[in-house]
Amino acid sequence: MVKIVHAQTVLPEDVLNELKKKTGESATKDAIAKAVEHYLMCPYTHEEPIEKKLEEVLKKKRKI
């Protein structure tokens, strides 16, 4: 049996509207649920940001 909890957050209206647009959902709770599910399932969310990787490459080149 899955335990369900109620979670809240504060978002700017334009951010919420963009989230609804990107998820294709009109209801706030559905858009947030879809975004959270995507974040948890997407293999790219747990990788280092590209900026950090580039910074490390540049540091290595400067040392040479």
Coordinates of C-alpha atoms in Angstrom, one line a residue:
M1 CA 0.0 0.0 0.0
V2 CA 1.3 3.4 -1.0
K3 CA 1.2 6.2 1.6
I4 CA 0.2 9.5 0.0
V5 CA 1.1 12.9 1.5
H6 CA 0.0 16.4 0.8
A7 CA 2.8 18.7 -0.3
Q8 CA 2.6 22.5 -1.0
T9 CA 4.9 25.0 -2.6
V10 CA 4.8 28.7 -3.6
L11 CA 5.5 29.4 -7.3
P12 CA 5.3 32.6 -9.4
E13 CA 2.2 32.5 -11.6
D14 CA 4.2 32.7 -14.8
V15 CA 6.3 29.7 -13.7
L16 CA 3.2 27.7 -13.0
N17 CA 1.7 28.6 -16.3
E18 CA 4.9 27.6 -18.1
L19 CA 4.8 24.3 -16.2
K20 CA 1.2 23.6 -17.3
K21 CA 2.1 24.5 -20.9
K22 CA 5.1 22.2 -20.9
T23 CA 3.3 19.3 -19.3
G24 CA 0.2 19.7 -21.3
E25 CA -1.9 19.7 -18.1
S26 CA -4.5 22.4 -17.2
A27 CA -4.8 21.5 -13.5
T28 CA -2.0 22.6 -11.2
K29 CA -1.9 19.4 -9.3
D30 CA -1.6 17.3 -12.5
A31 CA 1.1 19.6 -13.9
I32 CA 3.2 19.4 -10.7
A33 CA 2.7 15.6 -10.4
K34 CA 3.7 15.1 -14.0
A35 CA 6.8 17.3 -13.6
V36 CA 7.9 15.5 -10.4
E37 CA 7.4 12.1 -12.0
H38 CA 9.5 13.2 -15.0
Y39 CA 12.2 14.6 -12.7
L40 CA 12.4 11.3 -10.8
M41 CA 12.4 9.1 -13.9
C42 CA 14.6 11.2 -16.2
P43 CA 18.2 9.8 -16.4
Y44 CA 19.6 13.3 -17.0
T45 CA 18.4 14.9 -13.8
H46 CA 21.1 13.2 -11.7
E47 CA 24.0 14.2 -13.8
E48 CA 26.3 17.1 -13.1
P49 CA 25.2 20.3 -14.8
I50 CA 27.0 21.0 -18.1
E51 CA 28.5 24.2 -16.7
K52 CA 30.3 22.3 -14.0
K53 CA 31.7 19.8 -16.5
L54 CA 32.9 22.6 -18.8
E55 CA 34.5 24.3 -15.9
E56 CA 36.5 21.2 -15.0
V57 CA 37.6 20.7 -18.6
L58 CA 38.8 24.4 -18.8
K59 CA 40.7 24.0 -15.5
K60 CA 42.5 20.9 -16.8
K61 CA 43.5 22.7 -20.0
R62 CA 44.8 25.7 -18.1
K63 CA 47.1 23.3 -16.1
I64 CA 48.7 21.9 -19.2

